[in-house]
Coordinates of C-alpha atoms and ligand atoms in Angstrom, one line a residue:
Chain E
X11 CA 24.4 4.3 -30.4
X12 CA 23.7 2.6 -27.2
X13 CA 20.6 4.7 -27.0
X14 CA 19.3 3.3 -30.3
X15 CA 19.7 -0.3 -29.3
X16 CA 17.9 0.2 -26.1
X17 CA 15.0 1.9 -27.9
X18 CA 14.6 -1.3 -29.9
X19 CA 14.6 -3.4 -26.9
X20 CA 12.2 -1.3 -25.1
X21 CA 9.6 -1.8 -27.8
X22 CA 9.0 -5.3 -26.4
X23 CA 7.7 -4.0 -23.1
X24 CA 4.2 -2.7 -23.4
X25 CA 3.5 0.9 -22.5
X26 CA 7.1 1.9 -22.0
X27 CA 9.1 3.8 -24.6
X28 CA 12.7 4.7 -24.4
X29 CA 11.9 8.3 -24.2
X30 CA 10.3 7.6 -20.9
X31 CA 13.6 7.0 -19.2
X32 CA 14.7 9.7 -17.1
X33 CA 18.4 10.0 -17.7
X34 CA 19.6 7.5 -20.1
X35 CA 23.2 8.5 -20.2
X36 CA 23.7 9.4 -16.6
X37 CA 26.7 7.6 -15.4
X38 CA 25.6 6.2 -12.1
X39 CA 28.1 3.6 -11.2
X40 CA 30.7 6.2 -10.4
X41 CA 28.6 8.1 -7.9
X42 CA 29.3 7.2 -4.3
X43 CA 26.9 4.8 -2.6
X44 CA 25.2 6.3 0.4
X45 CA 23.3 3.3 1.8
X46 CA 24.6 -0.3 1.8
X47 CA 22.6 -3.3 2.7
X48 CA 24.8 -6.3 3.5
X49 CA 23.4 -9.8 4.1
X50 CA 20.1 -8.3 5.3
X51 CA 17.8 -10.9 6.8
X52 CA 14.5 -10.0 8.4
X53 CA 12.3 -12.2 10.5
X54 CA 8.8 -11.5 11.8
X55 CA 8.7 -13.9 14.7
X56 CA 9.6 -17.3 13.1
X57 CA 8.6 -16.1 9.6
X58 CA 11.7 -15.4 7.4
X59 CA 10.3 -12.4 5.4
X60 CA 13.5 -11.2 3.7
X61 CA 16.3 -13.5 2.8
X62 CA 19.9 -12.2 2.3
X63 CA 19.5 -8.9 0.5
X64 CA 22.7 -7.1 -0.7
X65 CA 22.2 -3.7 -2.2
X66 CA 23.8 -0.4 -2.5
X67 CA 21.9 2.8 -3.0
X68 CA 23.6 5.7 -4.7
X69 CA 23.7 9.3 -3.4
X70 CA 21.5 11.9 -5.1
X71 CA 19.7 9.3 -7.2
X72 CA 16.3 7.7 -7.3
X73 CA 16.1 4.0 -6.6
X74 CA 12.9 2.1 -7.4
X75 CA 11.9 -1.0 -5.6
X76 CA 9.6 -3.2 -7.6
X77 CA 8.2 -6.7 -7.1
X78 CA 5.1 -8.7 -6.4
X79 CA 2.9 -8.0 -3.4
X80 CA 4.2 -9.5 -0.2
X81 CA 7.8 -9.9 -1.3
X82 CA 9.2 -7.6 1.4
X83 CA 9.7 -4.2 -0.3
X84 CA 8.1 -2.3 2.5
X85 CA 9.9 -4.5 5.1
X86 CA 13.3 -3.7 3.6
X87 CA 12.4 0.0 3.2
X88 CA 11.3 0.3 6.9
X89 CA 14.5 -1.2 8.1
X90 CA 16.6 1.5 6.5
X91 CA 15.4 4.1 9.0
X92 CA 14.8 1.6 11.8
X93 CA 11.0 1.9 11.7
X94 CA 10.9 -1.9 12.2
X95 CA 12.2 -1.2 15.8
X96 CA 8.5 -0.4 16.5
X97 CA 7.4 -3.9 15.6
X98 CA 8.2 -6.1 18.6
X99 CA 8.2 -9.4 16.5
X100 CA 10.6 -8.0 13.8
X101 CA 14.2 -9.0 13.9
X102 CA 16.9 -7.6 11.6
X103 CA 20.2 -9.3 10.9
X104 CA 23.0 -8.1 8.7
X105 CA 24.3 -4.7 8.1
X106 CA 22.6 -1.5 7.0
X107 CA 25.4 1.1 6.4
X108 CA 24.5 4.7 6.1
X109 CA 27.6 6.8 5.3
X110 CA 29.5 3.7 6.2
X111 CA 28.0 3.6 9.7
X112 CA 25.8 0.7 10.7
X113 CA 22.4 2.2 11.7
X114 CA 21.7 -0.7 14.0
X115 CA 25.0 -0.2 16.0
X116 CA 24.6 0.2 19.7
X117 CA 25.8 3.8 19.8
X118 CA 23.5 5.0 17.0
X119 CA 20.3 6.8 18.1
X120 CA 17.3 5.8 16.0
X121 CA 16.0 9.3 16.3
X122 CA 19.1 10.6 14.6
X123 CA 18.7 8.0 11.8
X124 CA 15.0 8.9 11.2
X125 CA 15.8 12.6 11.2
X126 CA 18.1 12.1 8.3
X127 CA 16.2 9.4 6.6
X128 CA 12.6 10.5 6.3
X129 CA 9.7 8.3 5.3
X130 CA 6.3 8.4 3.6
X131 CA 4.3 5.3 4.6
X132 CA 2.3 3.0 2.4
X133 CA -0.9 4.0 4.1
X134 CA -1.4 7.7 4.6
X135 CA -1.2 8.6 8.3
X136 CA -1.7 12.3 8.8
X137 CA -1.9 13.5 12.4
X138 CA -5.3 14.3 13.7
X139 CA -4.3 18.0 13.7
X140 CA -4.7 20.9 11.3
X141 CA -3.2 20.7 7.8
X142 CA -0.8 23.5 8.8
X143 CA 0.3 21.7 12.0
X144 CA 0.7 18.4 10.1
X145 CA 3.4 20.0 8.0
X146 CA 4.9 22.3 10.7
X147 CA 5.2 19.8 13.5
X148 CA 8.1 17.7 12.2
X149 CA 10.1 20.9 11.5
X150 CA 9.3 22.2 15.0
X151 CA 10.5 19.2 16.8
X152 CA 13.6 19.3 14.7
X153 CA 14.3 22.8 15.8
X154 CA 13.5 24.7 12.6
X155 CA 14.1 28.4 13.3
X156 CA 12.9 29.9 10.0
X157 CA 9.5 31.3 8.9
X158 CA 6.9 28.6 9.4
X159 CA 4.3 30.0 7.1
X160 CA 6.8 30.0 4.2
X161 CA 8.0 26.5 5.1
X162 CA 4.4 25.1 5.1
X163 CA 3.6 26.8 1.9
X164 CA 6.7 25.7 0.1
X165 CA 6.3 22.1 1.3
X166 CA 2.7 21.9 0.2
X167 CA 3.5 23.5 -3.1
X168 CA 6.2 20.9 -3.8
X169 CA 3.8 18.1 -2.8
X170 CA 1.3 19.5 -5.4
X171 CA -1.3 20.1 -2.7
X172 CA -1.1 23.8 -2.0
X173 CA -3.8 24.9 -4.4
X174 CA -6.3 22.5 -2.9
X175 CA -5.7 23.3 0.7
X176 CA -4.5 26.9 0.8
X177 CA -7.9 28.2 2.0
X178 CA -8.4 25.6 4.7
X179 CA -5.0 25.2 6.4
X180 CA -6.8 25.1 9.8
X181 CA -9.0 22.1 8.8
X182 CA -8.1 18.7 10.1
X183 CA -5.6 16.7 8.0
X184 CA -8.1 13.8 8.3
X185 CA -10.8 15.7 6.4
X186 CA -8.8 15.4 3.2
X187 CA -9.3 12.6 0.6
X188 CA -7.0 9.6 0.5
X189 CA -4.9 11.0 -2.3
X190 CA -4.7 14.4 -0.6
X191 CA -3.6 12.8 2.6
X192 CA -0.9 11.0 0.8
X193 CA 0.4 14.3 -0.6
X194 CA 0.1 15.8 2.9
X195 CA 2.3 13.1 4.2
X196 CA 4.9 13.8 1.5
X197 CA 4.8 17.5 2.3
X198 CA 5.3 16.6 6.0
X199 CA 8.3 14.6 5.2
X200 CA 9.8 17.3 3.0
X201 CA 9.3 19.9 5.7
X202 CA 11.8 18.2 8.1
X203 CA 14.4 18.4 5.4
X204 CA 16.0 14.9 5.6
X205 CA 18.9 13.7 3.5
X206 CA 17.2 10.6 2.3
X207 CA 13.5 10.1 1.6
X208 CA 11.9 6.7 1.6
X209 CA 8.6 6.6 -0.2
X210 CA 6.3 3.5 0.0
X211 CA 3.9 3.7 -2.9
X212 CA 3.4 7.4 -2.6
X213 CA 1.2 7.6 -5.7
X214 CA -1.0 4.5 -5.1
X215 CA -4.1 6.6 -4.4
X216 CA -3.4 9.5 -6.8
X217 CA -4.9 10.4 -10.1
X218 CA -2.6 10.6 -13.2
X219 CA -2.1 14.4 -12.9
X220 CA -1.1 14.4 -9.2
X221 CA 1.1 11.4 -9.9
X222 CA 2.9 13.3 -12.6
X223 CA 3.4 16.2 -10.3
X224 CA 4.8 13.9 -7.6
X225 CA 7.2 12.4 -10.2
X226 CA 8.3 15.9 -11.3
X227 CA 8.9 16.7 -7.7
X228 CA 11.0 13.6 -7.2
X229 CA 13.2 14.5 -10.1
X230 CA 13.5 18.0 -8.8
X231 CA 14.5 16.7 -5.4
X232 CA 17.1 14.3 -6.8
X233 CA 19.9 16.8 -6.9
X234 CA 19.6 17.4 -3.1
X235 CA 18.2 14.2 -1.8
X236 CA 18.6 10.5 -2.1
X237 CA 15.3 8.9 -2.9
X238 CA 14.0 5.3 -2.6
X239 CA 10.6 4.7 -3.9
X240 CA 8.5 1.5 -3.8
X241 CA 6.0 1.3 -6.7
X242 CA 3.8 -1.2 -8.4
X243 CA 3.6 1.0 -11.5
X244 CA 6.3 -0.1 -14.0
X245 CA 5.9 3.0 -16.0
X246 CA 6.5 5.1 -13.0
X247 CA 9.6 3.1 -12.1
X248 CA 10.8 3.6 -15.6
X249 CA 10.0 7.3 -15.7
X250 CA 11.5 8.4 -12.4
X251 CA 14.2 6.1 -11.3
X252 CA 17.9 5.9 -12.1
X253 CA 18.2 2.4 -10.7
X254 CA 15.7 -0.3 -10.2
X255 CA 15.7 -3.1 -7.7
X256 CA 13.6 -6.2 -8.4
X257 CA 12.4 -8.2 -5.4
X258 CA 10.5 -11.5 -5.6
X259 CA 9.6 -14.5 -3.6
X260 CA 11.7 -17.7 -3.6
X261 CA 10.2 -21.2 -3.3
X262 CA 9.8 -20.9 0.5
X263 CA 7.9 -17.6 0.0
X264 CA 10.7 -15.6 1.4
X265 CA 11.5 -12.2 -0.1
X266 CA 14.7 -12.1 -2.2
X267 CA 16.5 -9.6 -4.3
X268 CA 16.5 -11.0 -7.8
X269 CA 18.3 -8.3 -9.7
X270 CA 19.3 -4.6 -9.4
X271 CA 20.9 -2.2 -11.8
X272 CA 20.4 0.9 -13.9
X273 CA 16.7 1.3 -14.7
X274 CA 17.3 1.5 -18.4
X275 CA 19.2 -1.8 -18.3
X276 CA 16.6 -3.5 -16.0
X277 CA 13.8 -2.6 -18.3
X278 CA 15.5 -3.3 -21.6
X279 CA 18.0 -6.0 -21.1
X280 CA 17.6 -7.6 -17.7
X281 CA 19.9 -10.5 -16.9
X282 CA 17.4 -12.6 -15.0
X283 CA 14.5 -14.1 -16.9
X284 CA 12.3 -13.5 -13.8
X285 CA 12.9 -9.8 -14.0
X286 CA 12.0 -9.7 -17.6
X287 CA 8.9 -11.8 -16.9
X288 CA 7.7 -9.5 -14.2
X289 CA 8.4 -6.3 -16.1
X290 CA 6.7 -7.4 -19.2
X291 CA 3.7 -8.6 -17.2
X292 CA 4.1 -12.3 -17.7
X293 CA 4.5 -13.0 -14.1
X294 CA 2.8 -11.3 -11.2
Chain D
X27 CA -1.1 -25.7 -10.6
X28 CA -2.3 -22.2 -10.7
X29 CA -4.6 -22.9 -13.7
X30 CA -6.1 -25.8 -11.7
X31 CA -6.9 -23.3 -8.9
X32 CA -8.5 -21.0 -11.3
X33 CA -10.7 -23.6 -12.9
X34 CA -11.9 -25.0 -9.6
X35 CA -12.7 -21.5 -8.5
X36 CA -14.8 -20.8 -11.6
X37 CA -16.8 -23.9 -10.7
X38 CA -18.3 -22.1 -7.7
X39 CA -21.9 -21.8 -8.9
X40 CA -24.6 -19.3 -8.1
X41 CA -26.9 -22.1 -7.0
X42 CA -24.8 -22.8 -3.9
X43 CA -25.6 -19.5 -2.4
X44 CA -28.7 -19.2 -0.2
X45 CA -28.8 -15.6 0.9
X46 CA -32.0 -15.9 3.1
X47 CA -31.9 -12.2 3.7
X48 CA -35.3 -12.0 5.4
X49 CA -34.5 -14.8 7.8
X50 CA -31.2 -13.1 8.7
X51 CA -33.0 -9.8 9.2
X52 CA -35.5 -11.6 11.5
X53 CA -32.6 -12.8 13.7
X54 CA -31.4 -9.3 13.8
X55 CA -34.7 -8.0 14.9
X56 CA -34.9 -10.6 17.7
X57 CA -31.6 -9.4 19.1
X58 CA -32.7 -5.8 18.9
X59 CA -35.6 -6.6 21.2
X60 CA -33.3 -8.6 23.6
X61 CA -31.1 -5.5 23.9
X62 CA -34.0 -3.2 24.2
X63 CA -35.3 -5.5 27.0
X64 CA -32.1 -5.3 29.0
X65 CA -32.0 -1.5 28.6
X66 CA -35.6 -1.2 29.7
X67 CA -35.0 -3.5 32.7
X68 CA -32.1 -1.3 33.8
X69 CA -34.1 1.8 33.5
X70 CA -37.0 0.3 35.4
X71 CA -34.7 -0.8 38.3
X72 CA -33.1 2.6 38.4
X73 CA -36.5 4.3 38.4
X74 CA -37.6 2.1 41.4
X75 CA -34.4 3.0 43.2
X76 CA -35.0 6.7 42.6
X77 CA -38.6 6.5 43.6
X78 CA -37.8 4.7 46.9
X79 CA -35.4 7.6 47.7
X80 CA -37.3 10.6 46.3
X81 CA -40.6 9.5 47.9
X82 CA -39.6 9.8 51.5
X83 CA -36.9 12.4 51.0
X84 CA -38.5 15.0 48.7
X85 CA -40.3 17.0 51.5
X86 CA -37.1 17.2 53.5
X87 CA -35.0 18.8 50.8
X88 CA -34.1 22.3 52.0
X89 CA -31.3 24.8 51.8
X90 CA -30.7 24.0 55.5
X91 CA -29.7 20.5 54.5
X92 CA -26.9 21.9 52.4
X93 CA -25.8 24.8 54.5
X94 CA -26.3 23.6 58.1
X95 CA -23.9 21.5 60.2
X96 CA -25.3 18.2 61.7
X97 CA -27.5 18.5 64.7
X98 CA -29.4 16.4 67.2
X99 CA -32.7 18.1 66.0
X100 CA -33.8 16.8 62.6
X101 CA -35.3 20.1 61.5
X102 CA -32.0 21.9 62.0
X103 CA -29.7 19.1 60.9
X104 CA -27.7 19.6 57.7
X105 CA -24.7 18.0 55.9
X106 CA -22.6 21.0 55.0
X107 CA -19.3 19.6 56.4
X108 CA -20.0 16.2 54.7
X109 CA -20.6 17.9 51.3
X110 CA -17.3 19.8 51.6
X111 CA -15.5 16.7 52.8
X112 CA -16.8 14.6 49.9
X113 CA -15.8 17.3 47.4
X114 CA -12.3 17.5 48.8
X115 CA -11.9 13.7 49.0
X116 CA -13.1 13.2 45.4
X117 CA -11.0 16.0 43.9
X118 CA -7.9 15.2 45.9
X119 CA -8.0 11.5 45.3
X120 CA -8.9 12.1 41.6
X121 CA -5.9 14.3 41.1
X122 CA -3.6 12.0 43.0
X123 CA -4.8 8.9 41.2
X124 CA -4.7 10.7 37.8
X125 CA -1.1 11.7 38.2
X126 CA 0.1 8.4 39.6
X127 CA -2.1 6.2 37.5
X128 CA -1.5 7.9 34.2
X129 CA 2.3 7.9 34.9
X130 CA 2.2 4.2 35.6
X131 CA 0.1 3.5 32.5
X132 CA 2.4 5.5 30.2
X133 CA 5.5 3.8 31.7
X134 CA 4.0 0.3 31.3
X135 CA 2.6 0.9 27.8
X136 CA 5.3 3.0 26.2
X137 CA 8.5 2.5 28.0
X138 CA 8.7 -0.8 29.9
X139 CA 9.7 -3.8 27.8
X140 CA 6.9 -6.0 27.0
X141 CA 7.4 -9.4 28.5
X142 CA 6.9 -11.5 31.6
X143 CA 7.5 -8.7 34.1
X144 CA 5.0 -6.4 32.4
X145 CA 2.4 -9.2 32.3
X146 CA 3.1 -9.9 36.0
X147 CA 2.5 -6.2 36.9
X148 CA -0.6 -6.1 34.7
X149 CA -2.1 -9.2 36.5
X150 CA -1.4 -7.7 39.9
X151 CA -3.0 -4.4 39.1
X152 CA -6.1 -6.2 37.8
X153 CA -6.2 -8.1 41.0
X154 CA -5.9 -5.0 43.1
X155 CA -8.9 -3.6 41.4
X156 CA -10.9 -6.5 42.9
X157 CA -9.7 -6.1 46.5
X158 CA -12.6 -5.2 48.9
X159 CA -12.5 -1.5 49.7
X160 CA -12.4 -2.1 53.5
X161 CA -8.9 -3.6 52.9
X162 CA -7.8 -0.3 51.5
X163 CA -9.3 1.4 54.6
X164 CA -7.2 -0.9 56.8
X165 CA -4.1 -0.2 54.7
X166 CA -4.7 3.5 55.0
X167 CA -5.2 3.2 58.8
X168 CA -1.9 1.4 59.2
X169 CA 0.2 3.4 56.7
X170 CA -1.2 6.9 56.7
X171 CA -3.0 7.3 60.0
X172 CA -0.5 5.5 62.2
X173 CA 2.9 4.9 60.6
X174 CA 3.0 8.4 59.0
X175 CA 1.3 10.0 61.9
X176 CA -1.3 11.8 59.8
X177 CA -4.1 10.9 62.2
X178 CA -7.7 10.7 61.0
X179 CA -7.4 13.6 58.7
X180 CA -8.6 14.7 55.3
X181 CA -5.2 14.0 53.8
X182 CA -5.2 10.4 55.1
X183 CA -8.7 10.0 53.6
X184 CA -7.6 11.4 50.2
X185 CA -4.5 9.2 50.0
X186 CA -6.5 6.1 51.0
X187 CA -9.1 6.8 48.4
X188 CA -6.5 7.5 45.8
X189 CA -5.0 4.1 46.4
X190 CA -8.4 2.6 46.1
X191 CA -9.2 4.0 42.7
X192 CA -5.6 3.8 41.4
X193 CA -5.9 0.3 39.8
X194 CA -9.0 1.3 37.8
X195 CA -7.3 4.5 36.6
X196 CA -4.2 2.5 35.5
X197 CA -6.2 -0.1 33.7
X198 CA -8.4 2.3 31.9
X199 CA -5.6 4.6 30.9
X200 CA -3.6 1.7 29.6
X201 CA -6.5 0.6 27.5
X202 CA -6.9 4.1 26.1
X203 CA -3.2 4.4 25.3
X204 CA -3.2 1.0 23.7
X205 CA -6.1 2.0 21.5
X206 CA -4.1 4.7 19.8
X207 CA -3.3 3.3 16.3
X208 CA 0.3 2.3 15.7
X209 CA 0.3 4.3 12.4
X210 CA 0.1 7.5 14.5
X211 CA 3.2 6.6 16.4
X212 CA 4.9 5.6 13.2
X213 CA 4.1 9.0 11.6
X214 CA 5.7 10.7 14.6
X215 CA 8.8 8.5 14.9
X216 CA 9.2 8.7 11.2
X217 CA 9.7 12.4 11.4
X218 CA 12.5 12.0 13.9
X219 CA 10.5 12.5 17.1
X220 CA 11.7 11.1 20.4
X221 CA 9.6 8.8 22.5
X222 CA 8.6 11.7 24.8
X223 CA 7.7 14.0 21.9
X224 CA 5.6 11.2 20.4
X225 CA 3.8 10.4 23.7
X226 CA 3.2 14.0 24.6
X227 CA 2.1 15.4 21.3
X228 CA 0.2 12.4 19.8
X229 CA -0.4 9.5 22.0
X230 CA -1.7 11.4 25.0
X231 CA -4.0 13.8 23.1
X232 CA -5.5 10.9 21.3
X233 CA -5.9 8.7 24.4
X234 CA -7.1 11.6 26.5
X235 CA -10.9 11.1 26.1
X236 CA -10.6 7.5 27.1
X237 CA -8.3 8.4 30.0
X238 CA -10.9 11.0 31.2
X239 CA -13.6 8.4 31.1
X240 CA -11.7 6.1 33.4
X241 CA -11.0 9.0 35.8
X242 CA -14.7 9.9 35.8
X243 CA -15.8 6.4 36.7
X244 CA -13.1 6.2 39.4
X245 CA -14.2 9.5 40.9
X246 CA -17.8 8.5 40.9
X247 CA -16.8 5.4 42.8
X248 CA -14.8 7.5 45.3
X249 CA -17.7 9.8 46.1
X250 CA -19.9 6.8 47.0
X251 CA -17.3 4.8 49.0
X252 CA -18.1 4.5 52.6
X253 CA -16.2 1.6 54.2
X254 CA -12.5 2.8 53.9
X255 CA -13.4 6.2 55.2
X256 CA -15.2 4.7 58.1
X257 CA -11.9 3.3 59.1
X258 CA -9.5 6.2 58.4
X259 CA -12.0 9.1 58.9
X260 CA -13.7 7.7 62.0
X261 CA -17.5 8.0 62.4
X262 CA -17.4 10.9 64.7
X263 CA -19.7 13.8 64.0
X264 CA -17.8 16.8 62.5
X265 CA -19.4 20.2 62.8
X266 CA -17.1 22.2 60.6
X267 CA -16.1 21.8 57.0
X268 CA -12.4 20.9 56.5
X269 CA -10.1 23.9 56.5
X270 CA -6.9 22.2 55.5
X271 CA -5.4 18.8 54.7
X272 CA -4.9 18.0 58.4
X273 CA -8.4 18.8 59.6
X274 CA -11.0 16.2 60.5
X275 CA -13.6 15.5 57.9
X276 CA -17.0 14.0 57.2
X277 CA -18.3 12.7 53.9
X278 CA -21.8 12.3 52.5
X279 CA -22.2 8.6 52.5
X280 CA -21.0 8.5 56.1
X281 CA -23.5 11.1 57.0
X282 CA -26.2 9.2 55.4
X283 CA -25.1 6.0 57.1
X284 CA -25.1 7.8 60.4
X285 CA -28.6 9.2 60.0
X286 CA -30.2 5.9 58.9
X287 CA -28.8 4.4 62.1
X288 CA -30.8 6.7 64.4
X289 CA -34.0 5.7 66.1
X290 CA -36.1 8.8 65.0
X291 CA -38.1 8.3 61.8
X292 CA -37.3 11.9 60.8
X293 CA -33.7 11.1 60.4
X294 CA -34.6 8.4 57.9
X295 CA -36.3 11.0 55.8
X296 CA -33.3 13.3 56.2
X297 CA -31.1 10.5 55.0
X298 CA -33.3 10.0 51.9
X299 CA -33.0 13.8 51.2
X300 CA -29.3 13.6 51.6
X301 CA -29.1 10.8 49.1
X302 CA -30.9 13.0 46.6
X303 CA -28.3 15.7 47.2
X304 CA -25.5 13.2 46.7
X305 CA -27.0 12.0 43.5
X306 CA -27.4 15.6 42.2
X307 CA -23.8 16.3 43.0
X308 CA -22.8 13.1 41.2
X309 CA -24.8 14.1 38.2
X310 CA -23.3 17.5 38.1
X311 CA -19.8 16.1 38.4
X312 CA -20.4 13.6 35.6
X313 CA -21.9 16.2 33.3
X314 CA -18.8 18.4 33.7
X315 CA -16.6 15.4 33.0
X316 CA -18.6 14.3 30.0
X317 CA -18.5 17.9 28.7
X318 CA -14.7 17.9 29.1
X319 CA -14.4 14.6 27.4
X320 CA -16.5 15.7 24.4
X321 CA -14.3 18.8 24.1
X322 CA -11.1 16.7 24.0
X323 CA -12.4 14.1 21.7
X324 CA -13.5 16.7 19.2
X325 CA -9.9 17.9 19.1
X326 CA -8.4 14.4 18.6
X327 CA -10.7 12.8 16.2
X328 CA -9.8 10.2 13.6
Ligands
LIG424 N1 4.2 -6.4 11.0 C1 4.3 -7.6 10.5 N2 4.2 -8.8 11.2 C2 4.3 -10.0 10.6 N3 4.5 -10.2 9.3 C3 4.6 -9.1 8.5 C4 4.5 -7.8 9.0 N4 4.6 -6.9 8.0 C5 4.8 -7.6 6.9 N5 4.8 -8.9 7.2 C6 5.0 -10.0 6.2 O1 6.2 -9.8 5.6 C7 6.0 -10.1 4.2 C8 6.5 -8.9 3.4 O2 5.6 -7.8 3.6 P1 5.8 -6.4 3.0 O3 4.7 -5.5 3.6 O4 7.2 -6.0 3.2 O5 5.5 -6.7 1.5 P2 5.5 -5.6 0.3 O6 6.5 -6.1 -0.7 O7 5.6 -4.3 0.7 O8 4.0 -5.9 -0.3 P3 3.0 -4.8 -1.0 O9 3.5 -4.6 -2.4 O10 1.7 -5.5 -1.0 O11 3.0 -3.6 -0.1 C9 4.6 -10.5 3.9 O12 4.5 -11.9 3.9 C10 3.9 -10.0 5.2 O13 2.9 -10.9 5.5
LIG425 MG1 4.4 -2.6 0.9

């Protein structure tokens, strides 16, 4: 019954049908939350980029971050595995709890955090090494003791890249096209076997077929991993994610979290008019 | 408000653009000739220098010059000990400066906190690169020769020379490390690599061609330096090539300096021939180094 009413509502949003939703009836609110952001504020120097974000990310689910360009999606994502430590001007206030433990606490080693929370960056950044080595390296430094040929193949297959590169694994990762590099970076992240995977627009340079393959992969991974994906593609967010988080800019051009909730609800019956405006394309 | 913006933007008319492509191209051509002129000037000056050396020295080039020890008789005189001395000095100081300089650069760039202290060190290293070389000679004389009782030996010369080229090595290595794109470091850290794993596996291989360039330039400088070795090596004639770190030594520029100071005209020709040998060795050394650099930059290309 509930399904029917949502189908009606969905018709208002161009290009998205209710059938596109991944798991309409999945009861998410009971699953435990793995990552909690509490009063998260992020500054770059004196610029207040992200203002007071509170969010919980459920285990074994896919969470989509959507919102206009420059609203701080990448910034929030990069904080979760402490990649912003590398930017000297960045300052993070508030709590980021992973399994209830603050990742920014003094006694937490960022290397340990990043080993468990892997990342695929917005701009593809393969190593200037062979395709094989690009995938194998992360596993090697993390002490993988299994068969490397199998690991490399399995990771590339999952990232929908194997068929294109299986005959040139010795070639440089930089010789690949932009979209292939993006998938190589996904394969590289998978090969280290993290618990959480953060993906920053992983399909922005991909054709529709590769995009669908990546989306299939994400759904497949969902049972073992917790996934956060940033995307500008509303259909993609609707197709793959269980929960959607909408970020936007406030009047001071600071990034804020407007609304978050189950994807189906966010796309059919959002509480905030700004969310509806953005999703239906009336506001960019 | 946004609609205002759009309407004013659409008012930008084609008529306001004056591309003047051919005029811009003319300016480009003028600059091309300016750059060509400066290259040509450099080549002409270099040619004149070579000519002034090759002219008087060519006929005096012989195997004896390379294989014989120095002598009072110009026909029998050679610079074998000086060639060996120079090779040992350059290699020794190159290796020492490479290890110390690269270590310093890695520490300052990757480990040390960026801030006032780091800037202070940076400024001081830059200043050290400009200190006259004779000052390093005096430093070597006091510290290595006297205080550490090394005497006027090869090892004292090597260490003095290493100190002399150290600032250049640190500065060029730092530049090379800094030029490694941050995205590469992110990729490595993002996979759970430690700082050392990132530096060793990604930063250094990418920076290595640049680091090598700095070392090559520093070693080229070391092979031609005379003043500091005049102080720590002494100007005495040495008849044998160095047989260990604590033996006395002679270097090519000192030998040349020595010969040009003699009254006989033959020795001046000999000095010119020796300069030719020095330049050939320099050329060989640089070709090897450039080959190495090419090899490494092929491996770490973007
Ligand atoms: N390294 C940095 N230094 C200074 N400011 C930064 C830095 N990175 C991001 N910012 C600023 O922070 C704000 C948020 O940037 P962020 O990259 O998180 O946006 P985003 O939501 O990911 O945008 P997009 O969808 O275009 O990727 C922007 O105003 C940006 O200018
Ligand atoms: Mg972004």
